[in-house]
Coordinates of C-alpha atoms and ligand atoms in Angstrom, one line a residue:
M1 CA 0.0 0.0 0.0
S2 CA 2.8 2.4 0.8
S3 CA 4.8 1.8 -2.4
T4 CA 1.7 2.2 -4.6
G5 CA 0.2 5.1 -2.6
I6 CA -3.3 3.7 -3.0
E7 CA -5.8 4.3 -0.2
V8 CA -6.7 1.5 2.1
D9 CA -9.6 0.9 4.6
L10 CA -7.8 0.3 7.8
Q11 CA -11.0 -0.8 9.5
E12 CA -11.3 -3.7 7.0
I13 CA -7.7 -4.6 7.5
F14 CA -8.1 -4.8 11.3
Q15 CA -11.3 -6.8 10.9
R16 CA -9.5 -9.3 8.7
Y17 CA -6.5 -9.4 11.0
T18 CA -8.6 -10.0 14.2
F19 CA -10.8 -12.7 12.5
D20 CA -7.7 -14.6 11.4
N21 CA -6.1 -14.1 14.8
V22 CA -9.1 -15.1 17.0
C23 CA -9.9 -18.2 14.7
F24 CA -6.3 -19.3 15.1
L25 CA -6.4 -18.8 18.9
V26 CA -9.8 -20.5 19.4
L27 CA -10.0 -23.1 16.6
G28 CA -6.4 -23.6 15.6
F29 CA -7.4 -22.7 12.0
D30 CA -6.2 -19.7 10.1
P31 CA -8.9 -18.5 7.5
K32 CA -6.3 -16.2 5.9
C33 CA -8.7 -13.3 5.5
L34 CA -5.7 -11.0 5.5
S35 CA -4.1 -12.5 2.4
I36 CA -3.2 -9.9 -0.1
E37 CA -6.1 -10.8 -2.4
F38 CA -8.6 -9.9 0.3
P39 CA -10.8 -13.0 -0.2
Q40 CA -14.5 -12.5 0.6
L41 CA -14.9 -15.3 3.1
A42 CA -18.4 -16.6 3.6
H43 CA -18.0 -17.3 7.4
A44 CA -16.7 -13.8 8.1
K45 CA -19.7 -12.4 6.2
A46 CA -22.1 -14.7 8.1
F47 CA -20.7 -13.3 11.3
D48 CA -21.3 -9.7 10.1
Q49 CA -24.9 -10.6 9.2
M50 CA -25.5 -12.1 12.7
E51 CA -24.2 -8.9 14.3
Q52 CA -26.5 -6.8 12.1
S53 CA -29.5 -9.0 12.9
V54 CA -28.8 -8.9 16.6
F55 CA -28.8 -5.1 16.5
Y56 CA -32.1 -5.1 14.7
R57 CA -33.6 -7.1 17.6
H58 CA -32.6 -4.2 19.8
V59 CA -34.4 -1.5 17.8
V60 CA -37.7 -3.0 16.7
P61 CA -40.4 -4.1 19.2
E62 CA -40.0 -7.7 20.3
I63 CA -43.2 -8.7 18.8
C64 CA -42.0 -7.7 15.3
W65 CA -38.8 -9.7 15.3
K66 CA -40.5 -12.7 16.9
L67 CA -43.2 -12.6 14.2
Q68 CA -40.5 -12.3 11.5
R69 CA -38.6 -15.2 13.1
W70 CA -41.8 -17.3 13.1
L71 CA -42.6 -16.5 9.5
Q72 CA -38.9 -16.7 8.5
I73 CA -38.9 -13.4 6.7
G74 CA -36.7 -10.2 6.6
E75 CA -33.8 -9.8 8.9
E76 CA -34.7 -12.9 10.9
K77 CA -34.5 -15.1 7.8
K78 CA -31.1 -13.7 7.1
L79 CA -30.1 -14.4 10.6
S80 CA -31.2 -18.1 10.4
I81 CA -29.3 -18.6 7.2
A82 CA -26.1 -17.0 8.6
W83 CA -26.5 -18.9 11.8
K84 CA -26.9 -22.3 10.1
F85 CA -23.9 -21.6 7.9
Y86 CA -21.8 -20.5 10.8
D87 CA -22.8 -23.5 12.9
E88 CA -21.8 -25.9 10.1
F89 CA -18.4 -24.1 9.8
L90 CA -17.8 -24.5 13.6
Y91 CA -19.0 -28.1 13.7
Q92 CA -16.7 -28.9 10.8
C93 CA -13.8 -27.3 12.7
I94 CA -14.7 -29.4 15.8
S95 CA -14.8 -32.7 14.0
S96 CA -11.6 -32.0 12.0
K97 CA -9.9 -31.1 15.3
R98 CA -11.1 -34.3 17.0
E99 CA -9.7 -36.4 14.1
E100 CA -6.4 -34.5 14.1
I101 CA -6.0 -35.1 17.9
T102 CA -6.8 -38.8 17.5
R103 CA -4.4 -39.1 14.6
N104 CA -1.6 -37.3 16.5
K105 CA -2.2 -39.5 19.5
A106 CA -2.1 -42.7 17.5
Q107 CA 1.2 -41.5 15.9
K108 CA 2.4 -40.2 19.2
M109 CA 3.0 -36.8 17.7
E110 CA 3.5 -33.7 19.8
E111 CA 1.0 -30.8 19.3
A112 CA 2.6 -28.2 17.2
N113 CA 0.4 -25.2 18.3
F114 CA -1.9 -24.3 21.1
D115 CA -5.5 -23.5 20.6
L116 CA -8.5 -23.5 22.9
L117 CA -10.5 -26.1 21.1
T118 CA -7.6 -28.6 21.4
A119 CA -7.2 -27.8 25.1
C120 CA -10.9 -28.4 25.7
I121 CA -11.1 -31.7 23.7
E122 CA -7.9 -33.0 25.4
L123 CA -9.4 -32.2 28.8
E124 CA -12.6 -34.0 27.8
Q125 CA -10.5 -37.1 26.7
E126 CA -8.7 -37.1 30.0
G127 CA -12.1 -37.4 31.7
G128 CA -11.8 -34.0 33.2
G129 CA -15.3 -32.9 32.3
E130 CA -18.8 -33.9 31.2
M131 CA -17.8 -33.7 27.5
D132 CA -17.7 -37.1 25.9
G133 CA -17.7 -36.4 22.1
S134 CA -21.5 -36.5 22.2
T135 CA -23.9 -34.0 20.6
K136 CA -24.0 -32.2 24.0
S137 CA -20.3 -31.8 24.1
N138 CA -20.0 -30.7 20.5
K139 CA -22.7 -28.1 21.2
F140 CA -20.8 -26.9 24.2
L141 CA -17.6 -26.5 22.1
R142 CA -19.6 -24.8 19.4
D143 CA -21.0 -22.3 21.9
M144 CA -17.6 -21.6 23.5
A145 CA -16.0 -21.1 20.1
F146 CA -18.8 -18.9 18.8
F147 CA -18.7 -16.7 21.9
L148 CA -14.9 -16.3 22.0
I149 CA -14.7 -15.5 18.3
G150 CA -17.4 -12.9 18.8
A151 CA -15.8 -11.5 21.9
G152 CA -12.3 -11.2 20.4
R153 CA -12.9 -10.2 16.8
D154 CA -14.7 -6.9 16.4
T155 CA -13.9 -5.5 19.8
I156 CA -10.1 -5.3 19.1
S157 CA -10.6 -4.2 15.5
S158 CA -12.9 -1.4 16.6
G159 CA -10.5 -0.4 19.4
L160 CA -7.5 -0.3 16.9
T161 CA -9.4 1.6 14.2
W162 CA -10.5 4.5 16.5
F163 CA -7.0 4.6 18.1
L164 CA -5.1 4.8 14.9
W165 CA -7.6 7.4 13.6
L166 CA -6.7 9.5 16.7
V167 CA -3.0 8.9 16.0
A168 CA -3.4 10.0 12.3
T169 CA -5.2 13.2 13.3
H170 CA -3.2 14.2 16.4
P171 CA 0.4 14.8 15.3
S172 CA 1.5 15.4 19.0
L173 CA 0.1 12.0 20.0
E174 CA 2.1 10.3 17.2
A175 CA 5.2 12.2 18.2
K176 CA 4.9 11.3 21.9
I177 CA 4.4 7.6 21.1
L178 CA 7.5 7.6 18.8
Q179 CA 9.5 9.4 21.4
E180 CA 8.5 6.9 24.1
M181 CA 9.4 4.0 21.8
R182 CA 12.8 5.6 21.0
E183 CA 13.5 6.0 24.7
H184 CA 12.5 2.5 25.9
L185 CA 12.7 0.1 22.9
L186 CA 15.6 1.3 20.8
V187 CA 18.7 -0.9 21.3
N188 CA 21.7 -0.4 19.0
N189 CA 19.4 1.5 16.5
E190 CA 17.0 -1.4 16.3
I191 CA 13.6 -1.6 18.0
N192 CA 13.3 -4.4 20.6
W193 CA 9.9 -5.8 19.8
D194 CA 9.7 -7.7 23.0
M195 CA 6.2 -8.0 24.3
K196 CA 7.2 -7.3 27.9
E197 CA 9.1 -4.1 26.9
I198 CA 6.1 -2.8 24.8
S199 CA 3.8 -3.5 27.7
K200 CA 5.8 -1.0 29.8
L201 CA 5.1 2.0 27.6
V202 CA 3.2 4.3 29.9
Y203 CA 2.1 6.9 27.4
L204 CA 1.0 4.3 24.8
H205 CA -1.1 2.6 27.5
A206 CA -2.6 5.9 28.6
A207 CA -3.5 6.9 25.0
I208 CA -5.2 3.5 24.4
C209 CA -7.2 3.9 27.6
E210 CA -8.3 7.4 26.6
S211 CA -9.3 6.2 23.1
L212 CA -11.3 3.3 24.7
R213 CA -13.0 5.7 27.0
L214 CA -14.2 7.9 24.2
F215 CA -14.8 5.1 21.7
P216 CA -15.7 2.0 23.6
P217 CA -16.0 -1.0 21.2
I218 CA -19.2 -2.1 22.9
P219 CA -21.1 1.2 23.1
F220 CA -24.1 -0.1 25.0
E221 CA -25.0 -3.1 27.1
H222 CA -28.3 -4.9 27.6
L223 CA -29.2 -6.8 30.7
Y224 CA -32.3 -8.5 31.9
S225 CA -33.3 -9.2 35.5
I226 CA -34.6 -12.7 36.3
D227 CA -35.7 -11.6 39.8
S228 CA -36.1 -8.4 41.7
D229 CA -32.8 -6.8 42.9
V230 CA -31.3 -3.6 44.1
L231 CA -28.5 -1.9 42.1
P232 CA -25.4 -0.7 43.9
S233 CA -26.7 2.8 43.4
G234 CA -29.8 1.9 45.5
H235 CA -32.2 1.8 42.6
P236 CA -34.7 -1.1 43.0
I237 CA -35.2 -3.3 39.9
G238 CA -38.3 -5.5 39.4
P239 CA -38.2 -9.0 37.9
H240 CA -38.1 -9.3 34.1
T241 CA -36.8 -5.8 33.6
K242 CA -34.6 -4.8 30.8
I243 CA -31.7 -2.5 31.7
L244 CA -29.6 -0.7 29.1
Y245 CA -26.5 1.2 30.0
S246 CA -24.1 2.9 27.7
P247 CA -20.3 2.8 28.1
Y248 CA -20.2 5.3 25.2
A249 CA -22.4 7.8 27.2
M250 CA -20.6 7.1 30.4
G251 CA -17.2 7.8 28.8
R252 CA -18.5 11.2 27.8
T253 CA -20.2 12.3 31.1
E254 CA -19.0 15.4 32.8
S255 CA -19.9 14.2 36.3
I256 CA -17.7 11.1 35.8
W257 CA -14.7 12.6 33.9
G258 CA -14.7 16.3 34.7
K259 CA -15.1 19.5 32.6
D260 CA -12.6 18.3 29.9
F261 CA -14.6 15.0 29.4
L262 CA -14.8 15.6 25.6
E263 CA -11.0 16.2 25.2
F264 CA -8.7 13.5 24.1
K265 CA -6.2 13.7 27.0
P266 CA -4.0 10.7 27.7
E267 CA -2.4 12.7 30.5
R268 CA -5.4 12.1 32.7
W269 CA -4.3 8.5 33.0
I270 CA -0.7 9.3 34.1
S271 CA 0.2 10.3 37.7
E272 CA 2.7 13.0 38.6
K273 CA 5.2 10.2 39.2
G274 CA 4.8 9.0 35.6
K275 CA 2.8 5.9 36.5
I276 CA -0.6 4.8 35.2
V277 CA -3.4 6.1 37.4
H278 CA -5.7 3.3 38.7
V279 CA -9.2 4.1 37.5
P280 CA -12.0 1.8 38.9
S281 CA -13.7 -0.3 36.3
Y282 CA -17.1 1.0 37.5
K283 CA -15.9 4.4 36.2
F284 CA -13.9 3.1 33.1
I285 CA -16.7 0.8 32.1
T286 CA -15.4 -0.2 28.6
F287 CA -14.6 -3.7 29.7
N288 CA -17.6 -4.0 32.0
A289 CA -17.1 -4.3 35.8
G290 CA -17.6 -6.8 38.6
P291 CA -17.8 -10.6 38.3
R292 CA -18.6 -10.3 34.5
T293 CA -15.6 -8.2 33.7
C294 CA -14.1 -9.0 30.2
L295 CA -11.8 -11.9 30.4
G296 CA -9.8 -10.7 27.4
K297 CA -9.0 -7.3 28.9
D298 CA -5.2 -7.8 29.4
M299 CA -4.9 -9.7 26.1
S300 CA -6.6 -6.8 24.3
F301 CA -4.2 -4.3 25.7
I302 CA -1.2 -6.4 24.7
Q303 CA -2.5 -7.0 21.2
M304 CA -3.5 -3.4 20.7
K305 CA -0.1 -2.1 21.9
I306 CA 1.8 -4.6 19.7
V307 CA -0.2 -3.8 16.5
A308 CA -0.4 0.0 17.1
S309 CA 3.3 0.4 18.0
T310 CA 4.5 -1.7 15.0
I311 CA 2.4 0.3 12.6
I312 CA 3.2 3.7 14.1
W313 CA 7.0 2.9 14.1
N314 CA 7.0 1.8 10.5
Y315 CA 4.4 3.9 8.8
C316 CA 2.9 7.4 8.8
L317 CA -0.9 7.3 8.4
R318 CA -2.9 10.1 6.8
V319 CA -6.7 10.0 6.6
V320 CA -7.9 10.5 3.0
E321 CA -9.1 14.1 2.5
A322 CA -12.8 14.7 3.2
H323 CA -13.3 11.1 4.3
P324 CA -16.2 11.2 6.8
V325 CA -15.5 9.5 10.1
L326 CA -18.7 8.7 11.9
P327 CA -19.8 5.9 14.2
K328 CA -22.0 3.2 12.8
I329 CA -25.2 2.4 14.7
S330 CA -24.5 -1.1 15.7
I331 CA -23.8 -3.4 18.7
V332 CA -20.1 -2.7 18.0
L333 CA -18.7 0.8 17.5
H334 CA -17.6 0.4 13.9
M335 CA -16.8 3.4 11.7
R336 CA -19.8 3.9 9.3
H337 CA -17.7 4.4 6.2
G338 CA -14.5 2.6 7.3
L339 CA -11.2 4.4 7.9
K340 CA -9.7 5.3 4.5
V341 CA -6.0 6.2 4.9
R342 CA -2.8 6.5 2.9
V343 CA 0.4 5.0 4.4
T344 CA 3.9 6.1 3.8
K345 CA 7.0 4.3 5.0
R346 CA 8.7 6.1 7.9
D347 CA 12.4 6.8 7.8
H348 CA 14.2 6.7 11.1
Ligands
HEM1 C1 -10.9 -3.9 23.2 C2 -11.3 -5.1 23.3 C3 -12.5 -5.6 24.2 C4 -13.5 -5.0 24.8 C5 -13.8 -3.5 24.8 C6 -14.3 -5.9 25.5 C7 -15.5 -5.7 26.2 C8 -16.2 -6.6 26.9 C9 -17.4 -6.3 27.6 C10 -18.1 -4.9 27.7 C11 -17.8 -7.5 28.2 C12 -19.1 -7.7 29.1 C13 -20.2 -8.2 28.2 C14 -21.4 -8.5 29.0 O1 -21.4 -9.1 30.1 O2 -22.5 -8.2 28.5 C15 -16.9 -8.5 27.9 C16 -17.0 -9.8 28.3 C17 -16.1 -10.8 27.8 N1 -15.0 -10.6 27.0 FE1 -14.4 -8.9 26.2 N2 -13.8 -7.2 25.3 C18 -12.7 -7.1 24.5 C19 -11.8 -8.1 24.0 C20 -12.0 -9.4 24.4 C21 -11.1 -10.5 23.9 C22 -9.9 -10.3 23.0 C23 -11.6 -11.6 24.5 C24 -11.0 -13.0 24.3 C25 -10.8 -13.6 23.2 C26 -12.7 -11.3 25.3 C27 -13.4 -12.2 26.0 C28 -14.5 -11.9 26.8 C29 -15.2 -12.9 27.6 C30 -14.9 -14.4 27.7 C31 -16.2 -12.2 28.3 C32 -17.3 -12.7 29.2 C33 -16.9 -12.6 30.6 C34 -18.0 -13.2 31.5 O3 -19.2 -12.9 31.2 O4 -17.7 -13.8 32.5 N3 -12.9 -9.9 25.2 N4 -15.9 -7.9 27.1

């Protein structure tokens, strides 16, 4: 892209990258969405369709989508088709993985890679759980894989897209990150791409937190009470009550973040001693809080830091002139028109 000077949609690149990445982590299978030809993969598209249909269920009255589901028309019909297709893809991955494990065991071969599916199946074979290769166990594995792919794909790609847009539009942010990298990672004129070293970059961490505050990948959450309860704020909740809360709105609330709540200010995350300020997760709600806090939080920071620092060090990003950057109304905070940029190789 940098040698030809053509524009590229960074959001699409990140979606392809995170889909490959999370499929490899969960299923041990690399769909290679990020290959240079940009293949249109049916299972990635099916996932997008499911996301769109789930959002639709949030905006139309329940009776409407339930009727559509019963009649198998409109958005609900699309959801059923995508769902069936995706299930078949996951069941196929599960049965191939079972065969591979049995074959490797018979040939006494060591596992080459780690993936969560292999770990779960091996646990089942050691008799460590209820899973016995039955329909129930395959369904459990399917649900686990489906959930983790959903949790790890669009969240990180959304986080990276908004962060790199901020980098591309705030020259001082870009300069400070580069300076921090020079100070901490440069050894004999070469960057030390060690994960532990990258994790120590305070300014980069603060800037990512600030970006996730203003642009939380999950902009709203939807909960449903089974029984009556009282919220920590003292508000009573009746049984069968829907509660919506919005990390997007909470990240932009003056009473939570102060007068400068709309400003992009990584400094608010850094103490006078140059350390990261601890902000309670009930305030910085992007990863949820309490017992249902995101399990991928640390992994997301590591991944975002590695990807962002590698790109920033090697390339200069410029948003294509007049490209409109707006949030898409969806269950994930995507950019409505993608993020069109031009990249140029950086000389150090
Ligand atoms: C920037 C990236 C991410 C953000 C903003 C994010 C956000 C969230 C949020 C808001 C929840 C709460 C959902 C709810 O209870 O309704 C959640 C839960 C969860 N996330 Fe993440 N997530 C991110 C990345 C990841 C990754 C990479 C993984 C792992 C592959 C992951 C795994 C999970 C899991 C397993 C839960 C369920 C925790 C539970 O209910 O016990 N997340 N995440």
